[in-house]
mmCIF file of C-alpha atoms in Angstrom:
data_model
loop_
_atom_site.group_PDB
_atom_site.id
_atom_site.type_symbol
_atom_site.label_atom_id
_atom_site.label_comp_id
_atom_site.label_asym_id
_atom_site.label_seq_id
_atom_site.Cartn_x
_atom_site.Cartn_y
_atom_site.Cartn_z
ATOM 1 C CA MET A 485 89.135 87.098 92.335
ATOM 2 C CA GLU A 486 92.973 86.467 93.802
ATOM 3 C CA MET A 487 95.984 87.601 91.328
ATOM 4 C CA THR A 488 98.775 85.002 91.736
ATOM 5 C CA PRO A 489 102.074 86.550 91.482
ATOM 6 C CA LEU A 490 103.997 86.456 87.946
ATOM 7 C CA THR A 491 107.283 85.574 87.711
ATOM 8 C CA GLU A 492 109.399 85.892 84.493
ATOM 9 C CA CYS A 493 109.323 82.130 83.978
ATOM 10 C CA ASP A 494 105.671 82.388 83.434
ATOM 11 C CA PHE A 495 105.078 83.613 80.035
ATOM 12 C CA ALA A 496 106.889 84.452 76.721
ATOM 13 C CA VAL A 497 107.174 87.790 74.939
ATOM 14 C CA THR A 498 106.198 87.556 71.357
ATOM 15 C CA ASP A 499 105.129 90.940 70.384
ATOM 16 C CA TYR A 500 107.924 93.749 70.704
ATOM 17 C CA ARG A 501 106.239 96.937 68.804
ATOM 18 C CA ASP A 502 105.887 98.963 71.946
ATOM 19 C CA TRP A 503 108.872 98.127 73.627
ATOM 20 C CA PRO A 504 111.516 100.438 73.095
ATOM 21 C CA ALA A 505 114.775 98.229 73.752
ATOM 22 C CA GLY A 506 113.928 95.956 70.886
ATOM 23 C CA GLU A 507 113.827 91.985 70.994
ATOM 24 C CA ASP A 508 117.277 91.610 72.399
ATOM 25 C CA LYS A 509 116.016 92.818 75.658
ATOM 26 C CA THR A 510 113.348 90.322 76.760
ATOM 27 C CA GLY A 511 114.483 89.731 80.052
ATOM 28 C CA GLU A 512 114.281 93.522 81.170
ATOM 29 C CA LEU A 513 110.808 93.628 79.222
ATOM 30 C CA LYS A 514 109.836 90.627 81.369
ATOM 31 C CA ARG A 515 111.150 91.779 84.670
ATOM 32 C CA GLU A 516 108.882 95.567 83.929
ATOM 33 C CA ILE A 517 105.849 93.030 83.314
ATOM 34 C CA VAL A 518 106.135 91.215 86.109
ATOM 35 C CA LYS A 519 106.960 94.203 88.600
ATOM 36 C CA ARG A 520 103.782 96.078 87.377
ATOM 37 C CA TRP A 521 101.728 92.772 87.486
ATOM 38 C CA ASN A 522 102.924 91.934 90.897
ATOM 39 C CA ARG A 523 101.702 96.171 91.974
ATOM 40 C CA ALA A 524 98.380 95.540 90.917
ATOM 41 C CA PRO A 525 96.980 93.587 93.996
ATOM 42 C CA ARG A 526 98.021 96.583 96.085
ATOM 43 C CA ALA A 527 96.758 99.050 93.982
ATOM 44 C CA ILE A 528 93.278 97.417 93.674
ATOM 45 C CA GLU A 529 93.352 97.363 97.328
ATOM 46 C CA LEU A 530 94.143 100.740 98.038
ATOM 47 C CA LEU A 531 91.233 101.628 95.720
ATOM 48 C CA HIS A 532 88.798 99.390 97.210
ATOM 49 C CA GLN A 533 89.399 101.013 100.559
ATOM 50 C CA VAL A 534 88.657 104.489 99.086
ATOM 51 C CA LEU A 535 85.586 103.358 97.425
ATOM 52 C CA SER A 536 84.351 102.020 100.657
ATOM 53 C CA TYR A 537 85.272 105.223 102.754
ATOM 54 C CA SER A 538 83.268 107.438 100.305
ATOM 55 C CA LEU A 539 80.358 105.356 100.420
ATOM 56 C CA CYS A 540 80.313 105.469 104.468
ATOM 57 C CA ASP A 541 81.473 109.133 104.208
ATOM 58 C CA VAL A 542 84.108 108.539 106.887
ATOM 59 C CA SER A 543 86.696 111.265 106.023
ATOM 60 C CA GLY A 544 89.199 110.325 108.784
ATOM 61 C CA GLU A 545 89.571 107.081 107.592
ATOM 62 C CA MET A 546 89.619 108.085 104.158
ATOM 63 C CA GLU A 547 92.326 110.325 104.521
ATOM 64 C CA ALA A 548 94.368 107.646 106.040
ATOM 65 C CA VAL A 549 94.096 105.567 103.235
ATOM 66 C CA LEU A 550 94.589 108.374 100.760
ATOM 67 C CA GLY A 551 97.961 108.898 102.880
ATOM 68 C CA GLU A 552 98.763 105.163 102.304
ATOM 69 C CA ILE A 553 98.010 105.349 98.108
ATOM 70 C CA GLU A 554 100.484 108.462 98.474
ATOM 71 C CA ALA A 555 103.443 106.761 99.892
ATOM 72 C CA PHE A 556 102.451 103.651 97.445
ATOM 73 C CA LEU A 557 102.855 106.040 94.444
ATOM 74 C CA THR A 558 105.922 107.747 95.904
ATOM 75 C CA ASP A 559 107.961 104.299 96.211
ATOM 76 C CA ILE A 560 106.726 103.340 92.914
ATOM 77 C CA GLU A 561 108.393 106.656 91.715
ATOM 78 C CA ALA A 562 111.750 105.958 93.718
ATOM 79 C CA GLU A 563 111.661 102.545 91.721
ATOM 80 C CA GLU A 564 111.403 104.109 88.511
ATOM 81 C CA ARG A 565 113.899 106.921 89.293
ATOM 82 C CA ASP A 566 116.367 103.980 90.428
ATOM 83 C CA ALA A 567 115.767 101.763 87.306
ATOM 84 C CA LEU A 568 116.431 104.831 85.270
ATOM 85 C CA ARG A 569 119.783 105.397 86.762
ATOM 86 C CA LYS A 570 120.909 101.936 86.158
#
């Protein structure tokens, strides 16, 4: 199943219980939801590659995919650090 990219206009936020910024910062909450949703396809693709390689026991190729996963997670960490600085 293909995931359609999400935009802030695609939904309304009605439950703020777990959102520390409160109701007055709905734009920020929507941006965070959109960012996480739009990352999911790449994360799923990488997980699928790892599972495929483990079943075939191709360690060299699996190591390359694990490197991609590490880079993907490093990018996410950098985005989060940048967001905290703002």
